[in-house]
Coordinates of C-alpha atoms in Angstrom, one line a residue:
X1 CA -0.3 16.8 -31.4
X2 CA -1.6 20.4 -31.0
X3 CA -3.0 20.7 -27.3
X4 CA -5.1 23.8 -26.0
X5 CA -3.8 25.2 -22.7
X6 CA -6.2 26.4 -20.7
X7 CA -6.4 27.6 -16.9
X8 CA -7.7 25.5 -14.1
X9 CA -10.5 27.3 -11.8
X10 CA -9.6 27.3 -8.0
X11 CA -12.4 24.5 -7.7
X12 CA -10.7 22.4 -10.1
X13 CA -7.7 22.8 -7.8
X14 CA -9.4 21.8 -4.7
X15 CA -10.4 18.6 -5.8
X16 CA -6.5 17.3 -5.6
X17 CA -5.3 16.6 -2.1
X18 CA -2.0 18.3 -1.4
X19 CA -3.1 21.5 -3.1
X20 CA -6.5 21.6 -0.4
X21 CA -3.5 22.8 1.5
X22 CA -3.4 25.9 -0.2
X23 CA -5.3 28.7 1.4
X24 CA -7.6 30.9 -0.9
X25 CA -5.5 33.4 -1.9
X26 CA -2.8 31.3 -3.1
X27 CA -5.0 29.3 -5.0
X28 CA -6.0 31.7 -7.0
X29 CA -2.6 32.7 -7.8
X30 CA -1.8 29.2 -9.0
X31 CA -4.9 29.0 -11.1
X32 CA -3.5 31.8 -13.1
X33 CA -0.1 30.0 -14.0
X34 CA -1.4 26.2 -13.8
X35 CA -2.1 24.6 -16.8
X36 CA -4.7 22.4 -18.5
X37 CA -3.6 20.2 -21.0
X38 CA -5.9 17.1 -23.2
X39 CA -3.8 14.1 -24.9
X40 CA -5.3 11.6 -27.0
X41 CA -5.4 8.0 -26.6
X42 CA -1.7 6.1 -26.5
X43 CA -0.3 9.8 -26.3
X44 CA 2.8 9.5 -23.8
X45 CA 2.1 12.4 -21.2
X46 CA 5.5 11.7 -18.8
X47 CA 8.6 9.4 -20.4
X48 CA 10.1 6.5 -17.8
X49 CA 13.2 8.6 -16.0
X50 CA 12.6 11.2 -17.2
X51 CA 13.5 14.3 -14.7
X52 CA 11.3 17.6 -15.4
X53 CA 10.3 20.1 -12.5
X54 CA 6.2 19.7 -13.1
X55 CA 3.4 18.1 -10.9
X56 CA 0.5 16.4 -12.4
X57 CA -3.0 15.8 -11.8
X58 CA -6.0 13.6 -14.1
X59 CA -8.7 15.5 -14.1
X60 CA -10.6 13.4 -17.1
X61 CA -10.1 10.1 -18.7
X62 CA -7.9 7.6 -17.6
X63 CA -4.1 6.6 -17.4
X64 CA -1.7 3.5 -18.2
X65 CA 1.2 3.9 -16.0
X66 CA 4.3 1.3 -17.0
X67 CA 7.3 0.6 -14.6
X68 CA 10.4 -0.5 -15.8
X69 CA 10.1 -4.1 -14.4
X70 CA 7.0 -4.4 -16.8
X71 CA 4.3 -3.8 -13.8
X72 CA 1.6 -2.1 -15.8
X73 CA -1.5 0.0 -13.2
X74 CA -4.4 1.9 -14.3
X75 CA -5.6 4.8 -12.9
X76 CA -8.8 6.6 -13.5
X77 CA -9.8 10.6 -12.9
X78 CA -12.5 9.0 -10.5
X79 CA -10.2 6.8 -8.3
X80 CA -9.0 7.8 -5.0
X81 CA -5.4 7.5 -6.6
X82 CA -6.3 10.2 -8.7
X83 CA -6.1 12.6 -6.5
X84 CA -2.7 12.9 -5.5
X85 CA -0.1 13.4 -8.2
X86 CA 0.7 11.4 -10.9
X87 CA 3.7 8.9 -11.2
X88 CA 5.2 12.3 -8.7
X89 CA 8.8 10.3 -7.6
X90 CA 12.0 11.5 -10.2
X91 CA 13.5 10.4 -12.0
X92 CA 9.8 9.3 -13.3
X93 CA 9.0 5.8 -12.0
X94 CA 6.9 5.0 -14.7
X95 CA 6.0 5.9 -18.3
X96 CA 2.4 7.6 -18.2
X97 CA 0.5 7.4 -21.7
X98 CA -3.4 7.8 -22.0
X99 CA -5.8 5.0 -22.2
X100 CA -8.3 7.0 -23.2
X101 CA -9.1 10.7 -24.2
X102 CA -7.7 12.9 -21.4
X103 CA -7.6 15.8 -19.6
X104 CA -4.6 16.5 -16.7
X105 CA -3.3 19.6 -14.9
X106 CA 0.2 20.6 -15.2
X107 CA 2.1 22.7 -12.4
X108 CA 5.4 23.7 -12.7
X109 CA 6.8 23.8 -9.2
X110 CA 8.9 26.3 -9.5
X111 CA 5.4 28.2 -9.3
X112 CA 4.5 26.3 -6.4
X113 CA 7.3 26.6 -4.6
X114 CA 7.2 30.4 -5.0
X115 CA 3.2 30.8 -4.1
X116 CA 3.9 28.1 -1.2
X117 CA 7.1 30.5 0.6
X118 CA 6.4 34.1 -0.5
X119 CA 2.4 34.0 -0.9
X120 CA 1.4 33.2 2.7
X121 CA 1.9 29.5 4.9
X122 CA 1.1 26.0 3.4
X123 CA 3.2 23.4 4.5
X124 CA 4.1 20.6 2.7
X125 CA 3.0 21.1 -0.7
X126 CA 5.8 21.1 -3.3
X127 CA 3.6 18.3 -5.3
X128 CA 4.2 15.9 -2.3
X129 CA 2.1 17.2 0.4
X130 CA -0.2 13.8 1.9
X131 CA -3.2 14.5 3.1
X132 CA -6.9 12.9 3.6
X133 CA -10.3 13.9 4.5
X134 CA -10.7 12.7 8.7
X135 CA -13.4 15.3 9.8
X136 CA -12.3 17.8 6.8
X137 CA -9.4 18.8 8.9
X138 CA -5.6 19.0 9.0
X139 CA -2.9 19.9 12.0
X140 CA 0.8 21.3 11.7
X141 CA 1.4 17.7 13.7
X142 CA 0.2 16.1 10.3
X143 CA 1.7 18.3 8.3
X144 CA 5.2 18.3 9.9
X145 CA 5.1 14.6 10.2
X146 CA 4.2 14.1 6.4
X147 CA 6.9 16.5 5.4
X148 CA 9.7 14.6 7.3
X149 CA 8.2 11.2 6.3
X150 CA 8.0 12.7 2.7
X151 CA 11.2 14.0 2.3
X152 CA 13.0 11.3 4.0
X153 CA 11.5 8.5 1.5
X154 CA 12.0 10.7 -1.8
X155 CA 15.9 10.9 -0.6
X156 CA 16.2 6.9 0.3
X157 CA 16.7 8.1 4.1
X158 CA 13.5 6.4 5.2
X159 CA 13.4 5.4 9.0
X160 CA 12.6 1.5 8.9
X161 CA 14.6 -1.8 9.7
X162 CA 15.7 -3.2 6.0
X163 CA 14.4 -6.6 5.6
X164 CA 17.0 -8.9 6.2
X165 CA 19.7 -10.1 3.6
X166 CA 18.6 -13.8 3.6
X167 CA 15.3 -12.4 2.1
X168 CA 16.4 -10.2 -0.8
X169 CA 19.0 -13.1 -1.3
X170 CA 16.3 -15.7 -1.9
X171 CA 14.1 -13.1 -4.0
X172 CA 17.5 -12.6 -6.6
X173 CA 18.0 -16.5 -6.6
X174 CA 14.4 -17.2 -7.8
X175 CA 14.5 -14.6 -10.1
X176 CA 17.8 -15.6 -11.6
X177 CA 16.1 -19.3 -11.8
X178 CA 17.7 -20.7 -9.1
X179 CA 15.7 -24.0 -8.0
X180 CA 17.5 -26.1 -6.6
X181 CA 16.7 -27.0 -3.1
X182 CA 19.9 -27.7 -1.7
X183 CA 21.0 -23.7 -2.9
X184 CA 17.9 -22.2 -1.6
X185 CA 18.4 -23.7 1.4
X186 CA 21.8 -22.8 1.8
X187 CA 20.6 -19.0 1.4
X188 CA 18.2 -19.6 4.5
X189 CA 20.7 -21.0 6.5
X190 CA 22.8 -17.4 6.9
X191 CA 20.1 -16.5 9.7
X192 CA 19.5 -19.2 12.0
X193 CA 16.3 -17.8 13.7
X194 CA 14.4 -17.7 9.8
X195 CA 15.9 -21.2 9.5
X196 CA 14.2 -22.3 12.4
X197 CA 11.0 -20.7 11.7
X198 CA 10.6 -22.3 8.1
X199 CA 10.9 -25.9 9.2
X200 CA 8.6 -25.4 12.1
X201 CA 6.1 -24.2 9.4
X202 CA 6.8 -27.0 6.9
X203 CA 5.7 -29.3 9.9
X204 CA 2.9 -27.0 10.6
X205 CA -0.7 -28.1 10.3
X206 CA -0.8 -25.9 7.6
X207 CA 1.1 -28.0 5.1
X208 CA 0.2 -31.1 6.3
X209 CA 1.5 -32.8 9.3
X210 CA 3.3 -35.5 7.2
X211 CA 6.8 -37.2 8.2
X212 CA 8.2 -34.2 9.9
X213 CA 11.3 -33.0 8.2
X214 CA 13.9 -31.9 10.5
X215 CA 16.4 -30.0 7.7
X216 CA 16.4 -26.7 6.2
X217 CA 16.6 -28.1 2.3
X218 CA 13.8 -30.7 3.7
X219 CA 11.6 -27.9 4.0
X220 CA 12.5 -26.4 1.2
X221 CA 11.4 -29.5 -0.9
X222 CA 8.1 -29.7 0.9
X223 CA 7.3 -25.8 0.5
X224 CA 8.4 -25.6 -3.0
X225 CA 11.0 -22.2 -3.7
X226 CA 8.0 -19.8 -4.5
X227 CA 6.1 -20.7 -0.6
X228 CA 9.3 -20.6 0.5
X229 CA 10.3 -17.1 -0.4
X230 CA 6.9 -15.7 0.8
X231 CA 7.2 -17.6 4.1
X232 CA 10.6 -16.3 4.0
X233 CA 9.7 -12.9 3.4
X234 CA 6.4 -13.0 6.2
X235 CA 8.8 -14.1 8.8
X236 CA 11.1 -11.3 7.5
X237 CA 8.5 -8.8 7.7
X238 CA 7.9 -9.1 11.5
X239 CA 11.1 -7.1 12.5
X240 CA 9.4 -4.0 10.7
X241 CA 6.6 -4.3 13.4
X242 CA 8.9 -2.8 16.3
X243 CA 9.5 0.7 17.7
X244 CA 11.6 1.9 20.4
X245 CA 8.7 4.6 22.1
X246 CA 7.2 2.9 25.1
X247 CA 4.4 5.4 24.0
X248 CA 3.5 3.8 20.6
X249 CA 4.4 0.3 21.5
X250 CA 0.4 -1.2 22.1
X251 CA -0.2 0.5 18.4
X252 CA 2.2 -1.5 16.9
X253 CA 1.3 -4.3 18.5
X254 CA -2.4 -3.6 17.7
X255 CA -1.0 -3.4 13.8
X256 CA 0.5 -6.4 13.6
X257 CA -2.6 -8.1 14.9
X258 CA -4.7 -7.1 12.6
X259 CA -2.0 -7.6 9.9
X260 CA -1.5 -10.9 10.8
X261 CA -5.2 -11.9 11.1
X262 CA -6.2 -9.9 7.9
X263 CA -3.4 -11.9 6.1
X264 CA -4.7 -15.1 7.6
X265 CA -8.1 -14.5 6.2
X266 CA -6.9 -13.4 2.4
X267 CA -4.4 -17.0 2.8
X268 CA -8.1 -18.9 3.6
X269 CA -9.7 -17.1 1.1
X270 CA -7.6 -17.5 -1.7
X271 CA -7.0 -21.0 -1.4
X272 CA -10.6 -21.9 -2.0
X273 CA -10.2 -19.4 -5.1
X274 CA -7.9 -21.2 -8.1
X275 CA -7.5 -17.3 -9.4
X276 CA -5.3 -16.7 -6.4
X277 CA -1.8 -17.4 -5.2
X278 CA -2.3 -18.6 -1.4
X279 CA 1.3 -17.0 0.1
X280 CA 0.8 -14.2 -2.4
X281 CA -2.4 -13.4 -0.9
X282 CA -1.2 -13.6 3.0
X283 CA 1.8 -11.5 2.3
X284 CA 0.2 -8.5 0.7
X285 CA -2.6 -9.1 3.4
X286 CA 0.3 -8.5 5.6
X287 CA 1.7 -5.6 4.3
X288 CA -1.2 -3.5 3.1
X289 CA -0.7 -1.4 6.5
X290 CA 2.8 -0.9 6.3
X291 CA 2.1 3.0 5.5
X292 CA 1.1 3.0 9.7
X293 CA 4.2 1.8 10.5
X294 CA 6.5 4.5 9.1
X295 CA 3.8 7.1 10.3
X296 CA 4.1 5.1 13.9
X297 CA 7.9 5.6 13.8
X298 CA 8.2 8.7 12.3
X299 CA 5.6 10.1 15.2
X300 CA 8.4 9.4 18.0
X301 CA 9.8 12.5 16.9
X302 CA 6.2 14.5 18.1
X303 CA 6.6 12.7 21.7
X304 CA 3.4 15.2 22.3
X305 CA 1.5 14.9 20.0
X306 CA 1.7 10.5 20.0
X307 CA 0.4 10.6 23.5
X308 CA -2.8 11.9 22.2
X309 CA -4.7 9.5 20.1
X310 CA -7.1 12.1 18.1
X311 CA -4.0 13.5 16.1
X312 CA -2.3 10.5 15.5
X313 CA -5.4 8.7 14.7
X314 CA -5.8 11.6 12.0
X315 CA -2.4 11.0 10.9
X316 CA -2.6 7.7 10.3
X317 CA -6.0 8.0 8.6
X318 CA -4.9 10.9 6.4
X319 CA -1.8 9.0 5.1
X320 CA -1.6 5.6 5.4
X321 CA -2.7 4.7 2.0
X322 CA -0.6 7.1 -0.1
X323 CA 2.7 6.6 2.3
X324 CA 2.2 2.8 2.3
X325 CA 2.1 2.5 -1.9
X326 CA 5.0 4.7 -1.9
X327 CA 7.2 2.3 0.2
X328 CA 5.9 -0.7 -1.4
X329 CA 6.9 0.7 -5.2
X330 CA 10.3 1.8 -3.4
X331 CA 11.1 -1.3 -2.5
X332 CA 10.0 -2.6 -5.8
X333 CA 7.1 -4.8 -4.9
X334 CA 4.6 -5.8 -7.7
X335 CA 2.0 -3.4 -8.8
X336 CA -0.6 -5.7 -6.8
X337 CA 0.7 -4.5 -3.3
X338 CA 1.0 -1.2 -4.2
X339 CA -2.1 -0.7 -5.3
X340 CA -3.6 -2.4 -2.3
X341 CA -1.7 -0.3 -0.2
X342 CA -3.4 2.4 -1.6
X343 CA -6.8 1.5 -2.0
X344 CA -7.2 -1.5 1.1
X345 CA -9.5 1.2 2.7
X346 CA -11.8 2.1 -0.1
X347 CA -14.8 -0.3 0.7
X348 CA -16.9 0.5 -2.5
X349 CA -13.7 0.5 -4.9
X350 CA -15.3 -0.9 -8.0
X351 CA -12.7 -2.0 -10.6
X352 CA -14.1 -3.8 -13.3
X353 CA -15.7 -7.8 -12.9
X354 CA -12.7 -9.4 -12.4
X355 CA -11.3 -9.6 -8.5
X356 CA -7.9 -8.7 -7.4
X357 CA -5.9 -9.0 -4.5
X358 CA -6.7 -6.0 -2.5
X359 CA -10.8 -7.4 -3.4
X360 CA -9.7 -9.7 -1.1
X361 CA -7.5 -7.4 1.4
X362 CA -11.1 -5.4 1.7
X363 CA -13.3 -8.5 2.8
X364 CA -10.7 -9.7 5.1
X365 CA -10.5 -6.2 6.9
X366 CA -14.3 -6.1 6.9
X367 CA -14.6 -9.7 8.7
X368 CA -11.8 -8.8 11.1
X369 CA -13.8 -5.8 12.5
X370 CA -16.8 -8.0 12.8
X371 CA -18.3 -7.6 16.5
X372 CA -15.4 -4.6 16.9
X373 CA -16.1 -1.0 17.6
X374 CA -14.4 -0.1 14.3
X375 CA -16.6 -1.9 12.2
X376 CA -20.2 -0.4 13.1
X377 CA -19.6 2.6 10.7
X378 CA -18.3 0.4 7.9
X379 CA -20.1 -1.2 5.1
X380 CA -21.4 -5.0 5.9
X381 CA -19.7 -7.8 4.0
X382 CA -22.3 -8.0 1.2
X383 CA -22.3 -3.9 0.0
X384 CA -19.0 -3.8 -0.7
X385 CA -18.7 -4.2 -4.6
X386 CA -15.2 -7.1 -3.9
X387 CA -18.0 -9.4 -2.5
X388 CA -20.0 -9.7 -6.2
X389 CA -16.5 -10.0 -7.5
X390 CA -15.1 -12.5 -5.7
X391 CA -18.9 -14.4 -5.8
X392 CA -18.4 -15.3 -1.5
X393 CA -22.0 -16.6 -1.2
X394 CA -24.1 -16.3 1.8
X395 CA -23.4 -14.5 5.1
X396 CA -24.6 -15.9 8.6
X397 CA -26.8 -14.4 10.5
X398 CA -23.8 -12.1 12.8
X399 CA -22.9 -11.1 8.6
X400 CA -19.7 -12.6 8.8
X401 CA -19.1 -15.2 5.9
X402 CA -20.1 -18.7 5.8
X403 CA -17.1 -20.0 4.1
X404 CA -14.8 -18.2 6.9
X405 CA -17.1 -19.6 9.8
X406 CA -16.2 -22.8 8.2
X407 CA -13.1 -22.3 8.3
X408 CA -12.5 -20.9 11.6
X409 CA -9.1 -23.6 12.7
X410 CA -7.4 -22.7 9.2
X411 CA -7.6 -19.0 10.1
X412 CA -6.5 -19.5 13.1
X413 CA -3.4 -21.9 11.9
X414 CA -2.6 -19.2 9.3
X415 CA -1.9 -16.8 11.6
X416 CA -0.2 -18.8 13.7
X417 CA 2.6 -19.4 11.0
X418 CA 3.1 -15.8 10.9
X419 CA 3.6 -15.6 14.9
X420 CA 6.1 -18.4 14.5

């Protein structure tokens, strides 16, 4: 179709997040070779692996964005999301069409680059600069860190353990329809500490504390392969929770505390909710943080700056949600992680009537932080628009949740498992 290009203004620019990095002048100068383009509904703006030099923005409308595994996520100019760059890894991740009448910006960064190196500082912009809103402010800390962290994930050099082979294993099996017991088990049984682990959770109160079953396979037949692989992959997970600074060590420990009891409540929840997958629920309750631990790893690099809480607190604010989503779609987890990942922290996020999983990520956080210093400036339970959609009832009279006071011992057995 015929589109009209027209220029953005420098407050149009301002809205998106790594170009706030930008100082006045060289805003201005990119407003004069940005462009704005409009597409039509079901108009295809950026082609699946597809490899061209431009950044872009949603200004108006909303996006469909398709992966090649068939994960489909919607994106409108309103949502956080929308104000970092658009389906930014390349080869393009995903194929980008409009849902509905549009308007986007388009940079090429050849332009960027230039205004970035020869038209005064801004660090870490290039399309990929990461960056929030904690007290309107940024430091070169944040910036250096993002641009390492940044530059190391875009090049598959990211800092973290792998998850072990016995997991990615088990994930290939299911997928290629493997189902028998016996196999499965055979799979779990190349590391003997994950082995362990599962059959002291298939005995677990959890499951029911029925004949005990003292074999691998046994507890593969009680858990059924889909629990299994979740369990698998939880148990997995905990390795990523480590770092070798003495100086960040009681953060990471902190994370995987609330992690873990986060992932307990979404477990709880979902079981009393047929619309939810009980596993599924605890493991992307478990991983909706893992943006803080890259930034935590990546900050024993700036031994100076991690001894000071304000600037890694900053840090952490400013990026988790944007870093985290980018690991999870790396590793090629379903769209429902990655999405949580980015959004776990958005306590109005309103999408539509029906709930989701990180609805439920959002009510868990908020009951964790009940009676904790975190959770005075946060909205109660029953503001947030996940508690209409998930239709939780009544809150007690400390506004925690009824149902979740009721169910104080399975909380507390659900994270249990994951601190087998």
């Amino acid at each position: 179709m015929d589109r009209k290009s027209i220029r953005p203004t420098t407050d149009e620019l301002k809205h998106f997040i790594p170009l706030q990095a930008l100082s006045e002048q060289q805003q201005v100068l990119l407003a004069g070779v940005a462009e704005i383009r409009t597409a039509l509904p079901k108009e295809v703006l950026i082609e699946l692996g597809s490899d061209d030099n431009n950044t872009y923005f949603l200004l108006q409308g909303t996006l469909v964005l398709d992966s090649a595994d068939n994960h489909r996520r919607e994106i409108k100019a309103d949502d956080a999301s929308a104000k970092s760059p658009i389906a930014q890894l390349r080869p393009r991740k995903y194929r980008v069409m409009a849902h509905s009448a549009v308007r986007y910006l388009v940079i090429d960064n050849a332009y960027l680059e230039d205004i970035a190196q020869n038209h005064g500082s801004a660090s870490g912009v290039e399309g990929y600069e990461v960056s929030g809103d904690f007290q309107n402010e940024s430091s070169a800390f944040e910036d250096q860190l993002s641009t390492l962290l940044l530059a190391d994930l875009k090049q598959d050099r990211l800092k973290l353990p792998s998850l072990p082979e016995v997991a990615i294993r088990i994930g290939r099996a299911l997928e290629d329809g493997v189902s028998d017991a016996h196999d499965i088990a055979e799979i779990i049984q190349i590391d003997p500490v994950i082995t362990a682990k599962l059959i002291k959770a298939a005995n677990s109160a959890i499951y029911g504390r029925r004949n005990p079953v003292e074999t691998c396979s046994g507890a593969v037949v009680r858990l059924g392969g889909d629990v299994t692989h979740k369990l698998v992959l939880s148990f997995a997970l905990r390795e990523l929770f480590q770092t070798d600074s003495a100086l960040l060590n009681n953060r990471m420990k902190a994370l995987w505390k609330h992690s873990t009891r986060v992932a307990a409540i979404c477990y709880v929840l979902a079981k009393q909710d047929s619309r939810f997958k009980a596993e599924h629920a605890m493991l992307v309750g478990l991983l909706h943080d893992i943006g803080v631990v890259a930034i935590l790893n990546y900050a024993q690099n700036f031994p100076d700056e991690a001894m000071h809480e304000e600037p890694l607190d900053r840090a952490v604010h400013n990026l988790r949600a944007e870093i985290g989503s980018m690991i999870l779609n790396k590793w090629g987890f379903p769209s429902d992680f990655v999405i949580t990942a980015l959004e776990a922290e958005e306590w109005m996020r309103n999408k539509g009537t029906a709930p989701d999983y990180c609805d439920l990520v959002i009510i868990a956080q908020l009951h964790s932080y009940i009676g904790d210093n975190k959770g005075r400036h946060l909205p109660s339970i029953d503001e947030v628009p996940a508690h209409r959609r998930l239709e939780l009832g009544e809150l007690t009279p400390r506004m925690s949740l009824k149902i979740l006071e009721q169910a104080k011992d399975q909380i507390a057995h659900a994270q249990s498992l994951l601190n087998i």
